[in-house]
Short mmCIF file of C-alpha atoms in Angstrom, two decimals:
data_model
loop_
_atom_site.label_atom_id
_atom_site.label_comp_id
_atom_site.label_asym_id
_atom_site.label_seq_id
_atom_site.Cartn_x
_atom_site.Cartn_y
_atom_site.Cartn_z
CA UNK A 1 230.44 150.79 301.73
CA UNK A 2 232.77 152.18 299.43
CA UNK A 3 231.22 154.46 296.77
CA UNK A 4 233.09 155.19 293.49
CA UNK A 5 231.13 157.82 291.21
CA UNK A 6 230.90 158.01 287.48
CA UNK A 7 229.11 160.82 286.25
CA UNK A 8 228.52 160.08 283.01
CA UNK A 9 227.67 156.60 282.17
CA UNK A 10 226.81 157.07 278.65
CA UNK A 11 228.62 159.17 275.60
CA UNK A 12 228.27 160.14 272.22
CA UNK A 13 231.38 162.34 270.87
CA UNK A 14 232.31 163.59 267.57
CA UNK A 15 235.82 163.04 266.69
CA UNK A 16 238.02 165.91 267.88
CA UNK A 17 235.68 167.16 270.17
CA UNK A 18 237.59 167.36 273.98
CA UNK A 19 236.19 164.93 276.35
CA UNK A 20 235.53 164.87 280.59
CA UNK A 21 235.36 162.03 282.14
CA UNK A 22 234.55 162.71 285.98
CA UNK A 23 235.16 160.10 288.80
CA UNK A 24 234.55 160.56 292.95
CA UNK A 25 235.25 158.39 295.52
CA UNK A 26 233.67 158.76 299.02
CA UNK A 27 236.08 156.63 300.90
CA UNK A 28 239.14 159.37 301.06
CA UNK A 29 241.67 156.42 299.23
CA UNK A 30 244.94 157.75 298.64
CA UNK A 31 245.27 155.94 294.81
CA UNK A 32 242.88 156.64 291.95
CA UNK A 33 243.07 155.04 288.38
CA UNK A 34 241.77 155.40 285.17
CA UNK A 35 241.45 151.78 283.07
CA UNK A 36 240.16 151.37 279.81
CA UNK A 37 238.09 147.55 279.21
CA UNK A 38 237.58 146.63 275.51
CA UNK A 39 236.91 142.60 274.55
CA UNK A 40 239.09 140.02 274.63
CA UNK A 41 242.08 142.77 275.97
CA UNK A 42 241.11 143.03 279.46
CA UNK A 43 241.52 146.29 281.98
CA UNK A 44 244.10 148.58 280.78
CA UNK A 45 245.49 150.88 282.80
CA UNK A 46 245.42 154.16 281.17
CA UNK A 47 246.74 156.96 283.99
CA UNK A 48 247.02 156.16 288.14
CA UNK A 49 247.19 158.72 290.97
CA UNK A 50 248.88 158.07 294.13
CA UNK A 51 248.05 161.80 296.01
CA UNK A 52 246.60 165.25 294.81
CA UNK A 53 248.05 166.92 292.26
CA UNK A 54 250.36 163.42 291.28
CA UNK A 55 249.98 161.02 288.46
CA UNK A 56 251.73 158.72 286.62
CA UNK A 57 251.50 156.95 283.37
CA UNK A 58 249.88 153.50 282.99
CA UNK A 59 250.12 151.27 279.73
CA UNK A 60 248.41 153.28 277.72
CA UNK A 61 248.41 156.84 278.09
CA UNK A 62 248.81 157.90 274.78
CA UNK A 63 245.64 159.98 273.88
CA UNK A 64 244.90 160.74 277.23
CA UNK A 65 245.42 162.96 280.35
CA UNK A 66 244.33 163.23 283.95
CA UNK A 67 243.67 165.96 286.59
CA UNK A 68 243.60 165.03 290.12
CA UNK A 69 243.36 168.29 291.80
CA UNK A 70 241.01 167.23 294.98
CA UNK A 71 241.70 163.96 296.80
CA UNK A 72 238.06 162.62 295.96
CA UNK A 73 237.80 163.31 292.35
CA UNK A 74 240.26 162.38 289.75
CA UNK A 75 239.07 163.16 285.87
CA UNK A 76 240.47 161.80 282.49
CA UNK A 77 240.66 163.94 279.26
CA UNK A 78 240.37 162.98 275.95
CA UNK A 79 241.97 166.20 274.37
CA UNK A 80 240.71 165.56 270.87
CA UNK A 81 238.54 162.11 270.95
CA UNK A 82 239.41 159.70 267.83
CA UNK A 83 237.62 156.61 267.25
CA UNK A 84 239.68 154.71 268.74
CA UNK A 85 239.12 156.15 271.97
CA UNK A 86 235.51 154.13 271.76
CA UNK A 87 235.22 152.22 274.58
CA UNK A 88 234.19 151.46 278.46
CA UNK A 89 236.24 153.69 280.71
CA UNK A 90 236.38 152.51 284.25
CA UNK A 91 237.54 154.75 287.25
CA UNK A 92 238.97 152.95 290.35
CA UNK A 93 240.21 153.81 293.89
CA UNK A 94 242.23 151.92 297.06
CA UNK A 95 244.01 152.97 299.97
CA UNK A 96 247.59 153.01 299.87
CA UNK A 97 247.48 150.60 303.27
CA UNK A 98 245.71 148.08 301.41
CA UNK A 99 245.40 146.59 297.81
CA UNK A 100 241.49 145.72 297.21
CA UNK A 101 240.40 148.66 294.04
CA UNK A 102 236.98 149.36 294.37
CA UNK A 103 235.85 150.20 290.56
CA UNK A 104 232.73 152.76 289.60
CA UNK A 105 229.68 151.45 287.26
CA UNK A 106 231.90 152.69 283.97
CA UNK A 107 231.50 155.06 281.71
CA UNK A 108 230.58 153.71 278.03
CA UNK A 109 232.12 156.60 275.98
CA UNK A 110 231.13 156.09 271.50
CA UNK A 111 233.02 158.43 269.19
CA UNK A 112 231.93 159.30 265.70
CA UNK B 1 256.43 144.80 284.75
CA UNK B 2 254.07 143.00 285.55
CA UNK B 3 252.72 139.89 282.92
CA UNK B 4 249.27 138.71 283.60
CA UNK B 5 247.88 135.58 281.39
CA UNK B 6 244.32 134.26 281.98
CA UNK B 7 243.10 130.96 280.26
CA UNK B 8 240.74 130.13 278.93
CA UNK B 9 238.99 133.00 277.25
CA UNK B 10 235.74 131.41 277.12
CA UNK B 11 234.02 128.19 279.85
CA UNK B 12 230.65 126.62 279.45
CA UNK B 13 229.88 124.55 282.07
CA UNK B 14 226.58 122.95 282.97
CA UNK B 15 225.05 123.79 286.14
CA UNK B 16 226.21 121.98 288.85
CA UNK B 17 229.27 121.05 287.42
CA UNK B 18 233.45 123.33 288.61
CA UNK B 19 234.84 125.60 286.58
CA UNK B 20 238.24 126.25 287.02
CA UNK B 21 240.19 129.28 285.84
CA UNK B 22 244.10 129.49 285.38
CA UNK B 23 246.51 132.20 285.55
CA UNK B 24 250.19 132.63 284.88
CA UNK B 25 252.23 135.90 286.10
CA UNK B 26 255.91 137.01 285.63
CA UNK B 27 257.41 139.27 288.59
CA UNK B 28 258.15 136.98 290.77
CA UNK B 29 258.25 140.28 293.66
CA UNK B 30 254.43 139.73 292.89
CA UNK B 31 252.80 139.23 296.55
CA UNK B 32 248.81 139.92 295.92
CA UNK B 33 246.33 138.02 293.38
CA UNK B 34 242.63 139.22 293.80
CA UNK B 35 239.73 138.13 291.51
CA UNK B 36 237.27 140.10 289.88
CA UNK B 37 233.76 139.04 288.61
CA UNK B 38 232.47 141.26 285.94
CA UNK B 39 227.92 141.20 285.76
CA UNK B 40 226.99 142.28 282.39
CA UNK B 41 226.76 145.75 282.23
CA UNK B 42 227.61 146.29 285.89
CA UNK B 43 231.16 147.17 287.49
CA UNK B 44 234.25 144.19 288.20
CA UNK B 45 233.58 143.27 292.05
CA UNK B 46 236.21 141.44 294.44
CA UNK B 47 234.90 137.99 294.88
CA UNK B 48 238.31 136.43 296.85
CA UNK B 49 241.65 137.15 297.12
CA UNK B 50 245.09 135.73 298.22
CA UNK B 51 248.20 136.85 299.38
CA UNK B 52 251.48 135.30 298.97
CA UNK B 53 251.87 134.03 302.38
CA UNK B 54 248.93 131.48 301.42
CA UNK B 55 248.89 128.88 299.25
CA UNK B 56 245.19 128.27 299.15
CA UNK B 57 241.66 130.09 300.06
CA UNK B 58 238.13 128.88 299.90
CA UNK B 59 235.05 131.01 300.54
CA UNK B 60 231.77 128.80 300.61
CA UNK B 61 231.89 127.82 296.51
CA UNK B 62 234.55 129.45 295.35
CA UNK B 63 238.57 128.88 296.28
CA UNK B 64 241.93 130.41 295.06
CA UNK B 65 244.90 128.00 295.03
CA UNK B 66 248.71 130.35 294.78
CA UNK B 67 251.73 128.16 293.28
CA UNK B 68 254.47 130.99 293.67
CA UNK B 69 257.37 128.82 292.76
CA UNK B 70 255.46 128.02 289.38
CA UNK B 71 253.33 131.28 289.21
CA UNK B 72 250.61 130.41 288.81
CA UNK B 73 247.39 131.02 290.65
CA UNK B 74 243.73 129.35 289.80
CA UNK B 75 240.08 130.20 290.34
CA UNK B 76 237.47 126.87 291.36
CA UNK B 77 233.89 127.38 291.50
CA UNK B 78 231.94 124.53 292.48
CA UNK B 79 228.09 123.39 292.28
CA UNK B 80 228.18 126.08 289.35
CA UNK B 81 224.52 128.16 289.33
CA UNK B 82 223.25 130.65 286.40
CA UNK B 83 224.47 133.38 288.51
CA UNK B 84 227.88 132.32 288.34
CA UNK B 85 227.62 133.61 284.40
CA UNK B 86 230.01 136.43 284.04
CA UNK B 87 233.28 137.51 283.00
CA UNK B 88 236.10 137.00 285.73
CA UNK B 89 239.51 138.69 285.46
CA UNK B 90 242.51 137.73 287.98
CA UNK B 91 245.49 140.08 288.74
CA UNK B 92 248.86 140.59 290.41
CA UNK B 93 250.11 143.23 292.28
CA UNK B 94 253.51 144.03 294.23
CA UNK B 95 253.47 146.15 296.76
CA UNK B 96 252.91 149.51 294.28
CA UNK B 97 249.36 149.09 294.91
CA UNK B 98 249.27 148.71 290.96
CA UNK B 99 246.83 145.88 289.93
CA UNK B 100 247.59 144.31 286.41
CA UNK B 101 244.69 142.42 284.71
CA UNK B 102 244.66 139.16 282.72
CA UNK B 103 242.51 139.25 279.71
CA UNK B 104 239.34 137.82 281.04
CA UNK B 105 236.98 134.54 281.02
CA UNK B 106 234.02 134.57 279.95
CA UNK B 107 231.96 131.66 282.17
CA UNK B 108 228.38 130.75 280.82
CA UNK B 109 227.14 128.12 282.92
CA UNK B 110 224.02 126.45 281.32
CA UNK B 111 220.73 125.63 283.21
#
């Protein structure tokens, strides 16, 4: 059963204040994502990782930067938070030989 | 890229009763169209997918139908039950491995 690990589900952050967002996967998937969900505009795909050390940009990146430096764990940064960084942040993982993303639980994320 | 539109936003069927949800994409080099369902509060889980190769998919209530020349690909769920209630999100993917999401539908199916 693949496991996909957020470590912190809930967040309060001030604005300006640098944020972690941690995310492990147990399955050893090749490609890691970061989306963003807010109503009525879906899952948007913030940063994706196909390998260790790689990333690319998704749709909205702006704001936002990720470290994948072991193949299991692949974190997003909020370098200074705004308030319009508030919203559900959800971490994702597949194999590159197939296309089924397995998503974590989400992490709800509030700036003030 | 990829274009993903999901209609409609919001369904409220009464149990018992199909709901059927519609979506539209725009790379035609498309090839893979899974489906979400979203629990409140809980993380989006695969319920069916379909690949490109196959126009249609059923798995006990639920069934994809895949109209590639049209693009277009639909979710039915049938005998609707309370537990049905959640949000469901199609998507399209190419071979990149890159999912992109339609908007969402909300289904409330009432008792």
């Amino acid at each position: 059963d693949v496991k996909v690990t957020q470590s912190s589900r809930y967040l309060v952050k001030r604005t300006g204040e640098k944020v972690f967002l941690e995310c492990v996967q147990d399955m050893d998937h090749e490609n890691m994502f970061w989306y963003r969900q807010d109503p009525g505009l879906g899952l948007r795909l913030i940063y994706f990782s196909y390998d260790v050390k790689m990333k690319e940009k998704g749709d909205i990146p702006e704001g936002y930067s990720v470290s994948r430096e072991k193949k299991e764990r692949f974190s997003l940064i909020l370098e200074s938070a705004s308030t319009n960084q508030t919203s559900m942040y959800l971490c994702a993982s597949s194999s590159k030989a197939g296309n089924t993303i397995y998503f974590g639980e989400g992490s709800w994320l509030t700036v003030v | 890229g990829e274009n993903v539109e999901q209609h409609p936003s919001t369904l409220s069927v009464q149990e018992g009763d199909s709901a059927v949800i519609k979506c539209t994409y725009s790379d035609s080099a498309s090839n893979y169209f899974p489906w979400y369902k979203q629990e409140l509060g809980k993380r989006p889980q695969l319920i069916i997918d379909i690949r490109s190769n196959v126009g249609e998919k059923k798995d006990q209530r639920i069934a994809v139908t895949l109209n590639k020349t049209a693009k277009h690909f639909s979710l039915h769920i049938t005998e609707t039950q309370p537990e049905d209630s959640a949000v469901y999100f199609c998507a399209a993917a190419s071979g990149a491995n890159n999912l992109f999401f339609g908007t969402g539908t909300r289904l409330t199916v009432i008792p």
